[in-house]
Short mmCIF file of N, CA, C and O in Angstrom, two decimals:
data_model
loop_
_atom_site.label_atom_id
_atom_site.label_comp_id
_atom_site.label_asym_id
_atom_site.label_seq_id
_atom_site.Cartn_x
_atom_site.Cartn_y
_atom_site.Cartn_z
N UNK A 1 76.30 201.60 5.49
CA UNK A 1 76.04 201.32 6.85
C UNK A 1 77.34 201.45 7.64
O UNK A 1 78.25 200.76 7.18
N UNK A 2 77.67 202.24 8.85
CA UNK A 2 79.02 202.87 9.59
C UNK A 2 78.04 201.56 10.46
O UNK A 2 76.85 201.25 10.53
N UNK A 3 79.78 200.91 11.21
CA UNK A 3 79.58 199.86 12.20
C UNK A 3 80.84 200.19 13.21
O UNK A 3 81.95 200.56 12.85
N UNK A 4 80.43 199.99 14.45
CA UNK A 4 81.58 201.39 15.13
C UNK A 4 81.76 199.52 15.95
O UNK A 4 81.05 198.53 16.13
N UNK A 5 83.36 200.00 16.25
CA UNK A 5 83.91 198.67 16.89
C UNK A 5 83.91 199.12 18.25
O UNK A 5 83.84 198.27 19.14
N UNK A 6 84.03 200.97 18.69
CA UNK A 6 84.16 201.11 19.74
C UNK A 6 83.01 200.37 20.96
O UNK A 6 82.68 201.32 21.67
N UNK A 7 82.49 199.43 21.32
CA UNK A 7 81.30 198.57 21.40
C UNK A 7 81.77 198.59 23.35
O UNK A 7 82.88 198.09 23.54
N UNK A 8 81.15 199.01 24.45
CA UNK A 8 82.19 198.53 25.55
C UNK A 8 81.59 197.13 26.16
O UNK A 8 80.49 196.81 26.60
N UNK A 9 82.58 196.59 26.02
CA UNK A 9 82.17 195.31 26.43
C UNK A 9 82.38 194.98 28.19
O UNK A 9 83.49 195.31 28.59
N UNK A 10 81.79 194.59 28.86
CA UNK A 10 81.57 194.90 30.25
C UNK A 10 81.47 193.48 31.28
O UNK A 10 81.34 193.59 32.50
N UNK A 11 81.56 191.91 30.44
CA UNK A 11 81.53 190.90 30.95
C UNK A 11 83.32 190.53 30.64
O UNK A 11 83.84 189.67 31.36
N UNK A 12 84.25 191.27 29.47
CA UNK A 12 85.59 190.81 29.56
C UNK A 12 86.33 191.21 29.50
O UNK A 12 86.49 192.18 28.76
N UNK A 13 87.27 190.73 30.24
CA UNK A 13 88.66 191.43 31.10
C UNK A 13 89.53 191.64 29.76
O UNK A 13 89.53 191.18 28.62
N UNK A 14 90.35 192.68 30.58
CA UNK A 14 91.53 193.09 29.12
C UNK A 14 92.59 192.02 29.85
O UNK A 14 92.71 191.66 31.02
N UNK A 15 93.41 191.64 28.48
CA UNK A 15 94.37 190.94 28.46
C UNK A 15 95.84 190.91 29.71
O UNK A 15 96.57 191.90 29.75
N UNK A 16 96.00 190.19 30.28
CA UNK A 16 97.11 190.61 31.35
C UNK A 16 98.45 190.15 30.61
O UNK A 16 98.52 189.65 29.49
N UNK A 17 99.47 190.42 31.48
CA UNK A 17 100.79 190.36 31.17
C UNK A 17 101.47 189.15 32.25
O UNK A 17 101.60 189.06 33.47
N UNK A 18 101.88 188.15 30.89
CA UNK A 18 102.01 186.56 32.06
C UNK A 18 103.64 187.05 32.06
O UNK A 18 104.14 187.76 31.19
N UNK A 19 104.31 186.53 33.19
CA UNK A 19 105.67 186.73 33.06
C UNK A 19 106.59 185.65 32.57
O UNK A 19 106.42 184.48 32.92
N UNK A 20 107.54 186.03 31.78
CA UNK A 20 108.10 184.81 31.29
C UNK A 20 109.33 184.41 31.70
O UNK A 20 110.34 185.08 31.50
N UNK A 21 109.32 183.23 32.32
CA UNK A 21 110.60 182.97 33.25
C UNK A 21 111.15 182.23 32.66
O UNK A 21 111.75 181.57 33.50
N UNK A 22 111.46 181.73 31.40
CA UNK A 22 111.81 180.32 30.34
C UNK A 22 112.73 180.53 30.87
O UNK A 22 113.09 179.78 31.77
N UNK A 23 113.75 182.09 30.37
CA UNK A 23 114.68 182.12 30.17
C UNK A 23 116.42 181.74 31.33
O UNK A 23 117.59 181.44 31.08
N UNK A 24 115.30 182.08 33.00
CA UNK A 24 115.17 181.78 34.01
C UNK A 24 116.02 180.15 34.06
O UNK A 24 117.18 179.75 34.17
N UNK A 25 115.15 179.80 33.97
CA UNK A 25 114.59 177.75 34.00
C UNK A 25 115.81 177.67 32.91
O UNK A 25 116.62 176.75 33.02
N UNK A 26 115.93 178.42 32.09
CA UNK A 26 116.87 177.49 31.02
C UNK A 26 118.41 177.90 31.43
O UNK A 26 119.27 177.03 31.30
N UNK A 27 118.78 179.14 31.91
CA UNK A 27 120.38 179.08 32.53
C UNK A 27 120.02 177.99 33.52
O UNK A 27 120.36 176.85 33.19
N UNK A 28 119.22 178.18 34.95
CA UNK A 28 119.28 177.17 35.65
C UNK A 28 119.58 175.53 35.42
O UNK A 28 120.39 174.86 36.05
N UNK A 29 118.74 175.10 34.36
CA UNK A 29 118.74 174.07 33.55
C UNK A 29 120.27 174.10 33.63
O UNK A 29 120.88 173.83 34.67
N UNK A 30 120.90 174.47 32.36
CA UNK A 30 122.37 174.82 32.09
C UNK A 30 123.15 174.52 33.03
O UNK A 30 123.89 173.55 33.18
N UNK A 31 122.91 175.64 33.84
CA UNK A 31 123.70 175.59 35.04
C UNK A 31 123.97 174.12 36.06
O UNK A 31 124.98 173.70 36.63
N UNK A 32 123.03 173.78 35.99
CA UNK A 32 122.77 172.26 37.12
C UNK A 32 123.49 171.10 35.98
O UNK A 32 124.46 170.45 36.36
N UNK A 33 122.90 170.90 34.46
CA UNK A 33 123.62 169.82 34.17
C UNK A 33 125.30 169.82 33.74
O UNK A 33 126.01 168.85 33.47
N UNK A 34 125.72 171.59 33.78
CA UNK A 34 126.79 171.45 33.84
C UNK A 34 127.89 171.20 34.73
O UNK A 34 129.08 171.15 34.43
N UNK A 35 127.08 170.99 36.46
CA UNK A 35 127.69 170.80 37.85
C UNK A 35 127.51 169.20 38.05
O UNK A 35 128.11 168.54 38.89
N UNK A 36 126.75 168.80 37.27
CA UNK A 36 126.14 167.39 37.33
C UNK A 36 127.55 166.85 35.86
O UNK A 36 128.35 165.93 36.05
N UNK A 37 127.52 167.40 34.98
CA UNK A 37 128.67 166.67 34.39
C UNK A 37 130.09 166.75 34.70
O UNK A 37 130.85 165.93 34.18
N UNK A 38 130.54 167.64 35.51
CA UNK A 38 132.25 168.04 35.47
C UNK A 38 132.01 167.50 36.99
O UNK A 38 132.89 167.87 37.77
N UNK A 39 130.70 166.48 37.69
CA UNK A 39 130.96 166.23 38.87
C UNK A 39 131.20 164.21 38.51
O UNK A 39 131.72 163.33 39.20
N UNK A 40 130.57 164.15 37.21
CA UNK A 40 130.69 162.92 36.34
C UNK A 40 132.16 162.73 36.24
O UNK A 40 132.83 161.72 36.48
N UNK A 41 132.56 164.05 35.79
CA UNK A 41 134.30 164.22 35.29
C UNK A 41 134.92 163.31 36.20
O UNK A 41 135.35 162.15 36.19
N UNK A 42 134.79 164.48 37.19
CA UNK A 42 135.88 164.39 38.37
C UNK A 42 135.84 163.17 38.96
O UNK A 42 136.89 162.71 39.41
N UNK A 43 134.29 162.27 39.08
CA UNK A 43 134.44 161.12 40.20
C UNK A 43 135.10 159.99 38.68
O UNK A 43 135.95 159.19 39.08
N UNK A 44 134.86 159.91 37.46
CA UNK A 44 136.17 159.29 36.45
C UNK A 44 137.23 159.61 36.67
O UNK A 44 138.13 158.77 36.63
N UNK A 45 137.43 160.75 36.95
CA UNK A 45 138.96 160.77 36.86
C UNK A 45 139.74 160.23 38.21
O UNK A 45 140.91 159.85 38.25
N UNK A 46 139.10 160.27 38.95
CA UNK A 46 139.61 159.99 40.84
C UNK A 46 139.01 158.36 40.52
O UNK A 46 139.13 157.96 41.68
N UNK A 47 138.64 157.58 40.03
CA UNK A 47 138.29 156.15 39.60
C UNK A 47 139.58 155.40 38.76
O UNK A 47 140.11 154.33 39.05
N UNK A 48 139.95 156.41 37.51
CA UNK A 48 141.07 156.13 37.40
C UNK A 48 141.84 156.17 37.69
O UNK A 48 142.50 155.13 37.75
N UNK A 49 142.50 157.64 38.17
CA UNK A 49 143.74 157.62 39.20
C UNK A 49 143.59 156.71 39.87
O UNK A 49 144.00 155.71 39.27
N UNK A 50 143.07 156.38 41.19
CA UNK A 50 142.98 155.16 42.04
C UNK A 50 142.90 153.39 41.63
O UNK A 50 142.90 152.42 42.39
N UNK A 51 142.84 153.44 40.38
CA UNK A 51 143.09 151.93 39.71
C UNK A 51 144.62 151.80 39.40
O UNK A 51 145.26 150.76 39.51
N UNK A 52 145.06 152.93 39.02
CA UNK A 52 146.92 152.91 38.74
C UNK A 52 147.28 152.95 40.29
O UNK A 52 147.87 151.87 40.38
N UNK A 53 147.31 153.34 41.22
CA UNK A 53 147.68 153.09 42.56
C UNK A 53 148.45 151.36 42.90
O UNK A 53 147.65 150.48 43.21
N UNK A 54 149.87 151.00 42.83
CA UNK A 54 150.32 150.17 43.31
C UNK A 54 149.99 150.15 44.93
O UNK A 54 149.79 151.09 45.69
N UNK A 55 150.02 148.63 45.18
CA UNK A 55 149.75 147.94 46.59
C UNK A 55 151.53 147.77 47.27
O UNK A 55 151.89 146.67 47.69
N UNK A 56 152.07 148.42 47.29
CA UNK A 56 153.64 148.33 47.30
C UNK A 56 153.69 147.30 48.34
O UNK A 56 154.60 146.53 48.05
N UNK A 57 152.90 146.83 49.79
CA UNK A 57 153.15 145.97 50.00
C UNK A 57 152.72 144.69 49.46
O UNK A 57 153.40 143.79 49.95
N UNK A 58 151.68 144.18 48.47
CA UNK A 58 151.44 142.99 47.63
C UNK A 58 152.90 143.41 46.42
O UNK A 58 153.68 142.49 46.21
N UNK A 59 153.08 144.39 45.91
CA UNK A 59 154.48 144.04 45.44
C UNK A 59 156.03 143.48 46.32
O UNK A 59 156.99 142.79 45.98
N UNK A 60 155.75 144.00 47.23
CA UNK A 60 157.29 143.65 48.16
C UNK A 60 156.69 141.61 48.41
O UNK A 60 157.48 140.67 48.42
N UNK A 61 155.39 141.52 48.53
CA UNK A 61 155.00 140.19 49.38
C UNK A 61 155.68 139.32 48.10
O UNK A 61 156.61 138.54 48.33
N UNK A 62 155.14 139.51 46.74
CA UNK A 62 155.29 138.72 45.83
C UNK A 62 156.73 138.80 45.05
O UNK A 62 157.17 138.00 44.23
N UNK A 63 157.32 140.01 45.55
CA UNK A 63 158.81 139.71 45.28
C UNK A 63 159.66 138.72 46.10
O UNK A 63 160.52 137.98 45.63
N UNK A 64 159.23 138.83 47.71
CA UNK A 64 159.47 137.88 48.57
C UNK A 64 159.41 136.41 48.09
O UNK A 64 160.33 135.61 48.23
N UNK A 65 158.15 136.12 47.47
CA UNK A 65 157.81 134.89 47.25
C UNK A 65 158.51 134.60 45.96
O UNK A 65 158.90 133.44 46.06
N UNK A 66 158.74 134.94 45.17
CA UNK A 66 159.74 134.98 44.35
C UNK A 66 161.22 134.72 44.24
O UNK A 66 161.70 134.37 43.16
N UNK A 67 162.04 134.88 45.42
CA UNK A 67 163.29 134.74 45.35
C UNK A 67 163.70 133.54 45.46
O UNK A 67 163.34 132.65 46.23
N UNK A 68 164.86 133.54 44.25
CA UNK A 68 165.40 132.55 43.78
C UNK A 68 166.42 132.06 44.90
O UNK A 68 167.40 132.77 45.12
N UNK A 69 166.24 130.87 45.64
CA UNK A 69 166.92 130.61 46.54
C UNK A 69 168.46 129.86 46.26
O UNK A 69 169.44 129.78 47.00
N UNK A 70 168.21 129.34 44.87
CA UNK A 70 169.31 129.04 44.02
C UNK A 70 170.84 129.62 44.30
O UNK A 70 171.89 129.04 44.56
N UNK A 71 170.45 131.14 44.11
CA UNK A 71 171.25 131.97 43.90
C UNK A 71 171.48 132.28 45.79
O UNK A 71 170.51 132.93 46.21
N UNK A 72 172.31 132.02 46.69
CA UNK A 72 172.61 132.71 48.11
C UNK A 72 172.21 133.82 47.98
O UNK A 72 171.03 134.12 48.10
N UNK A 73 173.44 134.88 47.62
CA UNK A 73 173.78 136.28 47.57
C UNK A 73 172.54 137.09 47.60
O UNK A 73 171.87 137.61 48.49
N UNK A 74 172.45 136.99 46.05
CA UNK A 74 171.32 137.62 45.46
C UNK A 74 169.83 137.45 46.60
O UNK A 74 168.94 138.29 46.72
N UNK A 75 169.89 136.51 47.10
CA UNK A 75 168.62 135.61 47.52
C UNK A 75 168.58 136.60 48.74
O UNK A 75 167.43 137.00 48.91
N UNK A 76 169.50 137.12 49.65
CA UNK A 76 169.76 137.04 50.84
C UNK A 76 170.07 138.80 50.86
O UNK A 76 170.21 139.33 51.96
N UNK A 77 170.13 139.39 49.98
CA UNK A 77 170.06 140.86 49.79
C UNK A 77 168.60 141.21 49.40
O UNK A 77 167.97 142.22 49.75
N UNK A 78 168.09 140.00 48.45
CA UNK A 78 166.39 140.97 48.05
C UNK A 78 165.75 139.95 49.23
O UNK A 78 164.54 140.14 49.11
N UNK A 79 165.91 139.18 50.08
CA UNK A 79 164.79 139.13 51.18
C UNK A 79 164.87 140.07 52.19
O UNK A 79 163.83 140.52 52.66
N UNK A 80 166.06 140.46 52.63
CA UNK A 80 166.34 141.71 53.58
C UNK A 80 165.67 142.56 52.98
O UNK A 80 164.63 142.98 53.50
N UNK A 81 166.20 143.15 51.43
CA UNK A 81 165.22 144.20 51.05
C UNK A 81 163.81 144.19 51.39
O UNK A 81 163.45 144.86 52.36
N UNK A 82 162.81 143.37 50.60
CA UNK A 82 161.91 143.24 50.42
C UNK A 82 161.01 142.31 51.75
O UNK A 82 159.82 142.01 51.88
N UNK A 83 161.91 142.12 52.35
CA UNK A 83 161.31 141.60 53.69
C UNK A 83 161.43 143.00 54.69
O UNK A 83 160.53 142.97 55.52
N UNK A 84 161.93 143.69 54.76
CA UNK A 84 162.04 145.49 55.64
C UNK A 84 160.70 145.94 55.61
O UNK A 84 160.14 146.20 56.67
N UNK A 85 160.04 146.10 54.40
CA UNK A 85 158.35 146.98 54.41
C UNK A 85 157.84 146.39 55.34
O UNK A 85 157.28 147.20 56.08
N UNK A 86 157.65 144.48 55.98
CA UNK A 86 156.76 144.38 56.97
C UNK A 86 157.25 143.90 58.09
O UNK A 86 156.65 143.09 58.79
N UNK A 87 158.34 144.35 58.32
CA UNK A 87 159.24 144.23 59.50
C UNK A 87 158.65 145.23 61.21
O UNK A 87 158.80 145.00 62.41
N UNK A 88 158.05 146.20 60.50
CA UNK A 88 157.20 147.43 61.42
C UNK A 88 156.11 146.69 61.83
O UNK A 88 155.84 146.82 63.03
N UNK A 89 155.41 145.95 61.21
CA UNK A 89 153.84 145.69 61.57
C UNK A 89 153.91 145.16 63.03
O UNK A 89 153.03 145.82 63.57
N UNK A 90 154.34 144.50 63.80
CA UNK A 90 154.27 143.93 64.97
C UNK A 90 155.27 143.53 65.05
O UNK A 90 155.93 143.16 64.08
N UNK A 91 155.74 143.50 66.43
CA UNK A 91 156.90 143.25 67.41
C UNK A 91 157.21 141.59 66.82
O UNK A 91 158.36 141.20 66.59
N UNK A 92 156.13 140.83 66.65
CA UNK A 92 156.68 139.13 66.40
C UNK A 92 157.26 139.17 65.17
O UNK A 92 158.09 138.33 64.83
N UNK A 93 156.77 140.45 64.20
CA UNK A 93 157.55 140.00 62.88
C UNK A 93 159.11 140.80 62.86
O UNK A 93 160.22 140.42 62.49
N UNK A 94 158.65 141.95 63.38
CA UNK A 94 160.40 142.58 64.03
C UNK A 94 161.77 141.73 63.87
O UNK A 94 162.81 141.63 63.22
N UNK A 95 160.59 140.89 65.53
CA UNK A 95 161.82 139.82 65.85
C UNK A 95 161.91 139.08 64.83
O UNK A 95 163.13 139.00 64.67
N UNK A 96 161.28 138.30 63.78
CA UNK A 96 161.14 137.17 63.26
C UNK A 96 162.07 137.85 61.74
O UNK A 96 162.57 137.12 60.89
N UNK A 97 162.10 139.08 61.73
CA UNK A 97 162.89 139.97 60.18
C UNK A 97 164.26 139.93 61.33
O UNK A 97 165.16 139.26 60.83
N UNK A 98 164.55 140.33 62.38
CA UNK A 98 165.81 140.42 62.80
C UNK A 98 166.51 139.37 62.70
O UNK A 98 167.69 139.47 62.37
N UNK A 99 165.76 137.70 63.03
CA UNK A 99 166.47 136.94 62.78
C UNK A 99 166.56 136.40 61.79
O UNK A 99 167.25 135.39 61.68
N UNK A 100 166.02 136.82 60.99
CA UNK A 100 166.37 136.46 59.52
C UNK A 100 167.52 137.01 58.93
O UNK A 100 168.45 136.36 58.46
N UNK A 101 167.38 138.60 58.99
CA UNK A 101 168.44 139.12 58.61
C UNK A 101 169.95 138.31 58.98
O UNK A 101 170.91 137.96 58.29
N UNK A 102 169.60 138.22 60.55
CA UNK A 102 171.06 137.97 61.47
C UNK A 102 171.30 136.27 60.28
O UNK A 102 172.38 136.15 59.69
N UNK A 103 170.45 135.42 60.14
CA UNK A 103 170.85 134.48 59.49
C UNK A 103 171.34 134.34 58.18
O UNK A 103 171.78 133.26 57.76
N UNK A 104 171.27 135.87 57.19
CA UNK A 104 171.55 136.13 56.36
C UNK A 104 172.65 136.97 55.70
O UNK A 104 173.06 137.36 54.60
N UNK A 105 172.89 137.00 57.12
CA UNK A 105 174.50 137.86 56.67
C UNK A 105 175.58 137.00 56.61
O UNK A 105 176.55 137.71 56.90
N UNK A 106 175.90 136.07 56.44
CA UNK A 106 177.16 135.49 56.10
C UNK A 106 176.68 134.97 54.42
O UNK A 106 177.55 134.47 53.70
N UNK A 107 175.97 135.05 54.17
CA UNK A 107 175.67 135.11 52.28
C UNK A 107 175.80 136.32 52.11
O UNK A 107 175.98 136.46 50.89
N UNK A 108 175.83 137.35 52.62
CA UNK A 108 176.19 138.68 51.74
C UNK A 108 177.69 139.50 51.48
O UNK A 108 177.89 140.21 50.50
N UNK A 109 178.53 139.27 52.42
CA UNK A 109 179.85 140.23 52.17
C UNK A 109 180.74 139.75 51.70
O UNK A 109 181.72 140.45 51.46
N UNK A 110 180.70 137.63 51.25
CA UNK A 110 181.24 137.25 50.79
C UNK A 110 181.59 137.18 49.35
O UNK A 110 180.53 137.12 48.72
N UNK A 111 182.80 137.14 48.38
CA UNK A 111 182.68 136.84 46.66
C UNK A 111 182.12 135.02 46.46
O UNK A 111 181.51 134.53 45.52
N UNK A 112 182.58 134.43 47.63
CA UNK A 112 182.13 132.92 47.42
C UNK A 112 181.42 132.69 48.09
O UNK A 112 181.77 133.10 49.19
N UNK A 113 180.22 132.07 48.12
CA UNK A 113 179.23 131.60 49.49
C UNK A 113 178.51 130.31 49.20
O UNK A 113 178.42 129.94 48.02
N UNK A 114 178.09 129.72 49.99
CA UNK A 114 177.84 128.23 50.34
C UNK A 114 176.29 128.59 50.00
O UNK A 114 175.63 129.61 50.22
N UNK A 115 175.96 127.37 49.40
CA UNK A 115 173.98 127.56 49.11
C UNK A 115 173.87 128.22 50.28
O UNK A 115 174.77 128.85 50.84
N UNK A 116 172.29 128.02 50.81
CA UNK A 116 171.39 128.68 52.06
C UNK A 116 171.22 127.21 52.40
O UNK A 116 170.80 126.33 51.65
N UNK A 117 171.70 127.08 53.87
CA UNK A 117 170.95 125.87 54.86
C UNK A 117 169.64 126.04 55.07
O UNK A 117 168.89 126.99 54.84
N UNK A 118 169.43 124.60 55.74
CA UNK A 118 167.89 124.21 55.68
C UNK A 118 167.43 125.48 56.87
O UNK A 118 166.46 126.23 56.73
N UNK A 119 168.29 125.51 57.92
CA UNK A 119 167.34 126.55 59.05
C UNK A 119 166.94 128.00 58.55
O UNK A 119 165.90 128.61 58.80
N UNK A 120 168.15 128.44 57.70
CA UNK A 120 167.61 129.93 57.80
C UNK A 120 166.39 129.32 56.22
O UNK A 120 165.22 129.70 56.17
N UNK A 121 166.76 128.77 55.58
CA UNK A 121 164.97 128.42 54.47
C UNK A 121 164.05 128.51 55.55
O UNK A 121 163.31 129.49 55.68
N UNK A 122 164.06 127.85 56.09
CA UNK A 122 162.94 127.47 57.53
C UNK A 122 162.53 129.15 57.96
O UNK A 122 161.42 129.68 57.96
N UNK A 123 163.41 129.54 58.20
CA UNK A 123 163.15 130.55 58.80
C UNK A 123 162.56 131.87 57.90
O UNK A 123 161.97 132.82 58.41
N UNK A 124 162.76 131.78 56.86
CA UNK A 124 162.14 132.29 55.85
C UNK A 124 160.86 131.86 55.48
O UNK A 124 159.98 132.71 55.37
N UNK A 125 160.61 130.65 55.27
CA UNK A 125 159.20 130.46 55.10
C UNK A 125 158.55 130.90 55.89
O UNK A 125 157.59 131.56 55.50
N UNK A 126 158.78 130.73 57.55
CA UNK A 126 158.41 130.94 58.61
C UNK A 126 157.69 132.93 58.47
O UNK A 126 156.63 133.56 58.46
N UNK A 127 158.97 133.09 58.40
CA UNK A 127 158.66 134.70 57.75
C UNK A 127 157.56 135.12 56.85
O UNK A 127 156.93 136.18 56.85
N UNK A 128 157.43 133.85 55.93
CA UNK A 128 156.24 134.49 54.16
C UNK A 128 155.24 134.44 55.65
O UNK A 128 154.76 135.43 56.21
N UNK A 129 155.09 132.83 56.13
CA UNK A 129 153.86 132.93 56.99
C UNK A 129 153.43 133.48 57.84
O UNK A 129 152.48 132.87 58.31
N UNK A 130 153.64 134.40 58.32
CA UNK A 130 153.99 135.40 59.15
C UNK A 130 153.34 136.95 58.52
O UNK A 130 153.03 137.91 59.22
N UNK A 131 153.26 136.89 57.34
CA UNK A 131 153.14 138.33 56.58
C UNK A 131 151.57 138.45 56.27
O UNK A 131 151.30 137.66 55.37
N UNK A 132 150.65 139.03 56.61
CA UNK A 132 149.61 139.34 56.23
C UNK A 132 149.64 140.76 55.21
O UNK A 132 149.84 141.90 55.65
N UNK A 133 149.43 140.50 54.05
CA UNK A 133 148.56 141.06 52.75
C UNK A 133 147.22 141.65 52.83
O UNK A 133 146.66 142.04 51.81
#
């Protein structure tokens, strides 16, 4: 018995051609989580850099607060120093660093010097209070 396949069939469609875009979708894919991680990178790395960042004026404030009043000389060279960074901020502290300084120069050019009197202390505290951080 011959059985012929050539048969035409007339209710179904021939097969179409789907297009395949995987390959598409998958650089894209790629592409996006690799802009999405080196953008991970970068905002770590600008997180850390910016945590090492000194406050140079909370360092100058707390060196201020620090000085050993014990010592004249010494005392009366690192408050000038370290009293200068907020000497700019406003005209009251200007004045209030000028006269400090001016009260602090007879402890500096001397080899012998007398403690620090009570006014220019005064006037130094006057100064910490004075400094906004």
């Amino acid at each position: 018995m011959a059985v012929s396949y050539d048969i035409p069939l007339h209710d179904i469609k021939p097969l179409m051609d789907v297009p395949d875009s995987s390959l598409t979708l998958f650089i894209v894919l790629v592409v996006i989580v690799t802009v999405l991680f080196a953008g991970g990178l970068y905002l770590l790395y600008r997180f850390i850099k910016n945590r090492k960042i000194v406050n140079k004026r909370k360092t100058h404030y707390n060196a201020l607060i620090r000085v050993d009043l014990t010592e004249p000389k010494k005392a009366a060279y690192s408050i000038t120093e370290h009293g200068r960074a907020f000497a700019d901020d406003s005209p009251r502290l200007k004045e209030a660093y000028a006269n400090l300084v001016s009260r602090l120069e007879i402890y500096k050019y001397k080899k012998v010097v007398s403690p620090i009197d009570e006014e220019s202390r005064s006037y130094y505290e006057i100064y910490l209070g004075m400094i906004d951080v």
